[in-house]
CSV table of C-alpha atoms in Angstrom, one decimal:
chain,number,residue,atom,x,y,z
W,1,MET,CA,199.9,85.7,101.4
W,2,ARG,CA,202.4,84.7,98.8
W,3,THR,CA,202.6,85.7,95.1
W,4,VAL,CA,202.7,83.0,92.4
W,5,ASN,CA,206.5,83.7,92.0
W,6,GLU,CA,207.1,83.2,95.7
W,7,VAL,CA,205.1,80.0,95.7
W,8,SER,CA,207.1,78.8,92.7
W,9,LYS,CA,210.4,79.5,94.5
W,10,LEU,CA,209.2,77.9,97.7
W,11,THR,CA,207.8,74.7,96.1
W,12,GLY,CA,209.8,74.2,92.9
W,13,VAL,CA,206.6,74.2,90.9
W,14,SER,CA,206.9,76.4,87.9
W,15,VAL,CA,204.8,79.6,87.5
W,16,ARG,CA,203.5,78.1,84.2
W,17,THR,CA,202.3,75.0,86.1
W,18,LEU,CA,200.6,77.0,88.8
W,19,HIS,CA,198.8,79.1,86.1
W,20,HIS,CA,197.7,75.8,84.5
W,21,TYR,CA,196.4,74.5,87.9
W,22,ASP,CA,194.4,77.7,88.2
W,23,ALA,CA,193.0,77.4,84.7
W,24,ILE,CA,191.7,73.9,85.2
W,25,GLY,CA,190.4,74.6,88.7
W,26,LEU,CA,192.8,72.3,90.5
W,27,LEU,CA,194.4,75.0,92.6
W,28,LYS,CA,192.8,78.4,92.6
W,29,PRO,CA,194.6,81.4,94.2
W,30,THR,CA,193.1,82.5,97.5
W,31,THR,CA,192.6,85.9,96.1
W,32,VAL,CA,193.7,88.2,93.2
W,33,SER,CA,195.1,91.6,94.1
W,34,GLU,CA,193.9,94.8,92.5
W,35,ALA,CA,197.0,94.7,90.3
W,36,GLY,CA,196.0,91.3,89.1
W,37,TYR,CA,198.5,89.2,91.0
W,38,ARG,CA,197.5,85.7,92.2
W,39,LEU,CA,198.0,85.4,95.9
W,40,TYR,CA,198.1,82.1,97.9
W,41,ASP,CA,197.6,81.5,101.7
W,42,ASP,CA,198.7,78.6,103.8
W,43,THR,CA,195.4,76.7,103.1
W,44,ALA,CA,196.2,76.9,99.3
W,45,LEU,CA,199.7,75.6,100.0
W,46,GLU,CA,198.4,72.7,101.9
W,47,ARG,CA,196.2,71.8,98.9
W,48,LEU,CA,199.3,72.1,96.7
W,49,GLN,CA,201.1,69.7,98.9
W,50,GLN,CA,198.3,67.2,98.5
W,51,ILE,CA,198.4,67.7,94.7
W,52,LEU,CA,202.2,67.2,94.6
W,53,LEU,CA,202.0,64.0,96.6
W,54,PHE,CA,199.4,62.6,94.2
W,55,ARG,CA,201.6,63.7,91.3
W,56,GLU,CA,204.6,61.8,92.8
W,57,LEU,CA,202.3,58.8,92.7
W,58,GLU,CA,201.6,59.5,89.0
W,59,PHE,CA,197.9,60.3,89.4
W,60,PRO,CA,196.6,62.3,86.4
W,61,LEU,CA,195.6,65.8,87.2
W,62,LYS,CA,191.9,65.1,86.3
W,63,GLU,CA,191.8,62.3,88.9
W,64,ILE,CA,193.5,64.4,91.5
W,65,LYS,CA,190.9,67.1,91.0
W,66,SER,CA,188.1,64.6,91.3
W,67,ILE,CA,189.6,63.1,94.5
W,68,LEU,CA,190.0,66.5,96.1
W,69,GLU,CA,186.5,67.6,95.2
W,70,SER,CA,184.8,64.3,96.1
W,71,PRO,CA,182.2,64.5,98.9
W,72,ASN,CA,184.0,61.6,100.5
W,73,PHE,CA,187.4,63.2,100.5
W,74,ASP,CA,189.2,62.9,103.9
W,75,SER,CA,192.6,64.6,103.9
W,76,GLY,CA,193.8,62.4,106.9
W,77,LYS,CA,192.8,59.1,105.1
W,78,ALA,CA,194.3,60.4,101.8
W,79,LEU,CA,197.6,61.1,103.6
W,80,GLU,CA,197.6,57.5,105.0
W,81,GLN,CA,197.1,56.2,101.5
W,82,GLN,CA,199.8,58.4,100.1
W,83,VAL,CA,202.3,57.2,102.8
W,84,ALA,CA,201.4,53.6,102.0
W,85,LEU,CA,201.8,54.1,98.3
W,86,LEU,CA,205.1,55.9,98.6
W,87,THR,CA,206.3,53.1,100.9
W,88,LEU,CA,205.4,50.6,98.2
W,89,LYS,CA,207.1,52.7,95.6
W,90,LYS,CA,210.2,53.0,97.8
W,91,GLU,CA,210.3,49.2,98.3
W,92,HIS,CA,209.9,48.8,94.5
W,93,LEU,CA,212.9,51.1,93.8
W,94,GLU,CA,215.0,49.4,96.4
W,95,LYS,CA,214.4,46.1,94.6
W,96,LEU,CA,215.4,47.6,91.3
W,97,ILE,CA,218.6,49.1,92.8
W,98,ASP,CA,219.5,45.7,94.3
W,99,LEU,CA,218.8,44.0,90.9
W,100,ALA,CA,220.9,46.6,89.1
W,101,CYS,CA,223.8,46.1,91.6
W,102,GLU,CA,223.6,42.4,91.2
W,103,ILE,CA,223.7,42.6,87.4
W,104,LYS,CA,226.6,44.9,87.7
W,105,THR,CA,228.4,42.3,89.9
W,106,ILE,CA,227.6,39.0,88.1
W,107,GLY,CA,226.6,40.2,84.6
W,108,VAL,CA,223.4,40.5,82.6
W,109,ASN,CA,222.7,36.8,82.7
W,110,ARG,CA,220.6,37.4,85.9
W,111,MET,CA,217.2,36.4,84.4
W,112,ASP,CA,215.0,37.7,87.2
W,113,PHE,CA,212.2,40.1,86.3
W,114,THR,CA,210.3,40.1,89.6
W,115,ALA,CA,211.8,43.5,90.6
W,116,PHE,CA,209.9,45.1,87.7
W,117,ASP,CA,206.5,43.9,89.0
W,118,THR,CA,204.3,46.9,90.0
W,119,SER,CA,201.1,45.0,90.4
W,120,LYS,CA,201.0,45.5,94.2
W,121,ILE,CA,201.4,49.3,93.7
W,122,ASP,CA,198.8,49.3,90.9
W,123,LYS,CA,196.3,47.4,93.0
W,124,TYR,CA,196.6,49.6,96.0
W,125,ALA,CA,196.4,52.8,93.8
W,126,ALA,CA,193.3,51.5,92.2
W,127,GLU,CA,191.7,50.8,95.6
W,128,ALA,CA,192.7,54.3,96.8
W,129,LYS,CA,191.0,55.9,93.8
W,130,ALA,CA,188.0,53.7,94.1
W,131,VAL,CA,187.3,55.2,97.6
W,132,TYR,CA,186.5,58.5,95.9
W,133,GLY,CA,185.4,57.6,92.4
W,134,HIS,CA,182.7,55.0,92.6
W,135,THR,CA,180.0,56.7,94.6
W,136,ALA,CA,176.7,57.7,93.1
W,137,GLU,CA,177.3,61.2,94.3
W,138,HIS,CA,180.7,61.5,92.7
W,139,LYS,CA,179.4,60.2,89.3
W,140,GLU,CA,176.5,62.7,89.5
W,141,PHE,CA,179.0,65.4,90.4
W,142,GLU,CA,181.2,64.6,87.3
W,143,GLU,CA,178.1,64.5,85.1
W,144,LYS,CA,176.8,67.9,86.3
W,145,SER,CA,180.3,69.4,86.1
W,146,LYS,CA,180.9,68.2,82.5
W,147,GLY,CA,181.1,71.2,80.1
W,148,ARG,CA,180.9,73.7,82.9
W,149,THR,CA,183.2,76.7,82.3
W,150,ASN,CA,185.7,78.0,84.8
W,151,GLU,CA,183.6,81.2,85.1
W,152,GLU,CA,180.5,79.1,85.9
W,153,THR,CA,182.4,77.1,88.5
W,154,GLN,CA,183.7,80.2,90.1
W,155,LYS,CA,180.2,81.6,90.2
W,156,LEU,CA,178.9,78.5,92.0
W,157,ASN,CA,181.8,78.7,94.5
W,158,VAL,CA,180.9,82.4,95.2
W,159,GLN,CA,177.3,81.4,95.8
W,160,MET,CA,178.3,78.6,98.1
W,161,MET,CA,180.6,80.9,100.1
W,162,SER,CA,177.6,83.4,100.3
W,163,ILE,CA,175.6,80.6,102.0
W,164,PHE,CA,178.3,80.1,104.6
W,165,SER,CA,178.6,83.9,105.0
W,166,GLU,CA,174.9,83.9,105.9
W,167,PHE,CA,175.5,81.1,108.4
W,168,GLY,CA,178.2,83.3,110.0
W,169,LYS,CA,175.6,86.0,110.7
W,170,MET,CA,173.5,83.4,112.6
W,171,ARG,CA,176.3,82.1,114.9
W,172,GLU,CA,174.7,83.6,118.0
W,173,LYS,CA,171.4,81.7,117.4
W,174,PRO,CA,170.7,78.2,118.6
W,175,PRO,CA,171.6,75.6,115.9
W,176,LYS,CA,168.2,74.1,116.3
W,177,SER,CA,166.3,77.4,115.6
W,178,GLU,CA,163.9,77.4,112.7
W,179,ASP,CA,165.8,80.0,110.6
W,180,VAL,CA,169.1,78.1,111.1
W,181,LYS,CA,167.4,74.9,110.0
W,182,ALA,CA,166.0,76.8,107.0
W,183,GLN,CA,169.6,77.9,106.1
W,184,VAL,CA,170.8,74.2,106.3
W,185,LYS,CA,167.9,73.3,104.0
W,186,LYS,CA,169.1,76.1,101.6
W,187,LEU,CA,172.6,74.6,101.7
W,188,GLN,CA,171.3,71.1,101.1
W,189,ASP,CA,169.1,72.2,98.2
W,190,PHE,CA,172.0,74.2,96.6
W,191,ILE,CA,174.3,71.1,96.7
W,192,THR,CA,171.6,68.9,95.2
W,193,GLU,CA,170.8,71.3,92.4
W,194,ASN,CA,174.3,72.0,91.4
W,195,PHE,CA,176.5,69.1,92.4
W,196,TYR,CA,174.9,65.8,93.5
W,197,ALA,CA,171.9,64.4,95.5
W,198,CYS,CA,172.5,65.6,99.0
W,199,SER,CA,170.7,63.2,101.3
W,200,ASP,CA,170.7,63.8,105.1
W,201,LYS,CA,173.4,61.1,105.3
W,202,VAL,CA,175.6,62.9,102.7
W,203,LEU,CA,174.9,66.3,104.3
W,204,PHE,CA,176.0,65.0,107.7
W,205,GLY,CA,179.3,63.7,106.2
W,206,LEU,CA,179.9,67.0,104.6
W,207,GLY,CA,179.2,68.8,107.9
W,208,LYS,CA,181.8,66.7,109.6
W,209,THR,CA,184.3,67.5,106.8
W,210,TYR,CA,183.6,71.2,107.2
W,211,ALA,CA,184.4,71.1,110.9
W,212,GLU,CA,187.4,68.7,110.8
W,213,ASN,CA,189.2,69.3,107.5
W,214,VAL,CA,191.7,72.1,107.8
W,215,GLU,CA,191.2,73.4,104.3
W,216,PHE,CA,187.4,73.4,104.4
W,217,THR,CA,187.3,75.0,107.9
W,218,ALA,CA,189.6,77.8,106.9
W,219,ASN,CA,187.6,78.6,103.7
W,220,ILE,CA,184.2,78.5,105.5
W,221,ASP,CA,185.5,80.6,108.5
W,222,LYS,CA,187.0,83.1,106.0
W,223,ALA,CA,183.5,83.5,104.5
W,224,GLY,CA,181.5,83.6,107.7
W,225,GLY,CA,184.0,84.4,110.5
W,226,GLU,CA,185.8,82.3,112.9
W,227,GLY,CA,183.8,79.4,114.2
W,228,THR,CA,181.4,79.3,111.3
W,229,ALA,CA,182.4,75.8,110.1
W,230,VAL,CA,181.8,74.3,113.5
W,231,PHE,CA,178.5,76.1,113.8
W,232,VAL,CA,177.4,74.8,110.4
W,233,PHE,CA,178.2,71.2,111.5
W,234,GLU,CA,176.2,71.7,114.8
W,235,ALA,CA,173.3,73.1,112.7
W,236,ILE,CA,173.5,70.1,110.3
W,237,LYS,CA,173.5,67.7,113.2
W,238,LYS,CA,170.3,69.2,114.6
W,239,TYR,CA,168.8,69.3,111.1
W,240,CYS,CA,169.6,65.6,110.6
W,241,GLY,CA,168.3,64.7,114.1
W,242,LYS,CA,171.8,63.7,115.5
């Protein structure tokens, strides 16, 4: 675990900024010590890396939060998009440098403005955002989250982790058993009630994310014990008839 000051020194992100990320729910500390110190684990630092990459691409904080909390979020796919966008940005900067050097050599009468064109970057960025922002589930999530306080959000997160903790106590049972199926239904109903309509299709996608996304797996296993995230996915597969 690292303190907020240690994270600041490691990443170059100011303590004030980290406090702000906490306040808006973008990057919550893993835990808070008895003395009131924010503490961050490696999973939180991985999320911070994702945030900083999106910030380098000039995504607003609100959009970054929406992307990271989207039911469709895939960290691997997001990284591919970030690499592609950063590459486009690099090419754009190289063109600007070449233009500046040429102007320096031949003078300001070089009337070429194509190097300033960012339409390709803007188009790709818009497409990347659309992957996460235009689903019915995401729109419903935004609507239900509107006006929700940090305390209310934190309470929901605790309740969600409690559901995973209960899954952890069932790990020795067959995923197709009736009480495990009932627990999956409890998870599905909780998501529908508090976030967005969780159809079996959406639930299956979430289960896959729980088992394959490093951040989700770590948080779920922390709540229910090692192997809980994979168990939840197996239970969801049986529940959905997969």
